[in-house]
């Protein structure tokens, strides 16, 4: 394996994405967790750019880093949550087990990728990838695209219902 600038950029972006995920799992404040999630999303967008998938990278930044993060922040602000629930004590054993699990997973991924033998083929995926995604999405994948839209709409309605329900119960109980 030759070491190039792309590999260095991939390693940095991959480590940033992993760091964002680890911080997301270990931070206690919800807003800090969302910021760590944004770090992971932006790092993954950088990896998409390295893979010559600029459209997917822009979508990653706009939808995941922007829209979903803002929706999560609104959800956090609109729902009631107990601050004392987030202050849990972590033991050293938990951290040790977590570190071993991460190291084991990283080793398994490394071995899996290192032993992977993929025949190189000429591909035109990097040329006009936005057009290719649009043609594929609206010609062959119309039904899954529409089903995903319905599922997202149902999730949005469900989240609004869950967020609003405790207020209605309190008003009904006080009368």
mmCIF file of N, CA, C and O in Angstrom, residues 18 100-113:
data_model
loop_
_atom_site.group_PDB
_atom_site.id
_atom_site.type_symbol
_atom_site.label_atom_id
_atom_site.label_comp_id
_atom_site.label_asym_id
_atom_site.label_seq_id
_atom_site.Cartn_x
_atom_site.Cartn_y
_atom_site.Cartn_z
ATOM 1 N N UNK A 18 -14.908 8.857 13.881
ATOM 2 C CA UNK A 18 -14.914 7.951 15.034
ATOM 3 C C UNK A 18 -14.893 8.749 16.333
ATOM 4 O O UNK A 18 -15.609 8.423 17.287
ATOM 5 N N UNK A 100 -11.682 -1.708 24.759
ATOM 6 C CA UNK A 100 -11.384 -3.023 24.171
ATOM 7 C C UNK A 100 -12.326 -3.329 23.013
ATOM 8 O O UNK A 100 -11.907 -3.884 21.988
ATOM 9 N N UNK A 101 -13.600 -2.991 23.166
ATOM 10 C CA UNK A 101 -14.562 -3.244 22.090
ATOM 11 C C UNK A 101 -14.219 -2.429 20.853
ATOM 12 O O UNK A 101 -14.269 -2.944 19.728
ATOM 13 N N UNK A 102 -13.832 -1.163 21.049
ATOM 14 C CA UNK A 102 -13.469 -0.322 19.910
ATOM 15 C C UNK A 102 -12.205 -0.853 19.241
ATOM 16 O O UNK A 102 -12.130 -0.931 18.008
ATOM 17 N N UNK A 103 -11.224 -1.244 20.051
ATOM 18 C CA UNK A 103 -9.981 -1.779 19.482
ATOM 19 C C UNK A 103 -10.248 -3.088 18.737
ATOM 20 O O UNK A 103 -9.704 -3.313 17.649
ATOM 21 N N UNK A 104 -11.085 -3.936 19.294
ATOM 22 C CA UNK A 104 -11.426 -5.188 18.622
ATOM 23 C C UNK A 104 -12.166 -4.951 17.315
ATOM 24 O O UNK A 104 -11.885 -5.598 16.301
ATOM 25 N N UNK A 105 -13.092 -4.001 17.341
ATOM 26 C CA UNK A 105 -13.822 -3.681 16.111
ATOM 27 C C UNK A 105 -12.883 -3.104 15.061
ATOM 28 O O UNK A 105 -12.955 -3.475 13.886
ATOM 29 N N UNK A 106 -11.989 -2.211 15.481
ATOM 30 C CA UNK A 106 -11.041 -1.622 14.532
ATOM 31 C C UNK A 106 -10.129 -2.688 13.943
ATOM 32 O O UNK A 106 -9.845 -2.685 12.735
ATOM 33 N N UNK A 107 -9.685 -3.635 14.768
ATOM 34 C CA UNK A 107 -8.829 -4.722 14.278
ATOM 35 C C UNK A 107 -9.591 -5.600 13.290
ATOM 36 O O UNK A 107 -9.063 -5.966 12.235
ATOM 37 N N UNK A 108 -10.845 -5.923 13.605
ATOM 38 C CA UNK A 108 -11.645 -6.757 12.700
ATOM 39 C C UNK A 108 -11.886 -6.059 11.369
ATOM 40 O O UNK A 108 -11.803 -6.687 10.305
ATOM 41 N N UNK A 109 -12.147 -4.760 11.418
ATOM 42 C CA UNK A 109 -12.354 -4.006 10.175
ATOM 43 C C UNK A 109 -11.061 -3.959 9.376
ATOM 44 O O UNK A 109 -11.060 -4.142 8.158
ATOM 45 N N UNK A 110 -9.926 -3.738 10.074
ATOM 46 C CA UNK A 110 -8.639 -3.686 9.381
ATOM 47 C C UNK A 110 -8.341 -5.012 8.696
ATOM 48 O O UNK A 110 -7.959 -5.056 7.525
ATOM 49 N N UNK A 111 -8.526 -6.113 9.411
ATOM 50 C CA UNK A 111 -8.260 -7.439 8.827
ATOM 51 C C UNK A 111 -9.213 -7.693 7.661
ATOM 52 O O UNK A 111 -8.811 -8.202 6.617
ATOM 53 N N UNK A 112 -10.471 -7.323 7.834
ATOM 54 C CA UNK A 112 -11.444 -7.533 6.762
ATOM 55 C C UNK A 112 -11.115 -6.731 5.519
ATOM 56 O O UNK A 112 -11.198 -7.247 4.398
ATOM 57 N N UNK A 113 -10.704 -5.500 5.692
ATOM 58 C CA UNK A 113 -10.378 -4.660 4.537
ATOM 59 C C UNK A 113 -9.038 -5.078 3.930
ATOM 60 O O UNK A 113 -8.884 -5.119 2.716
#
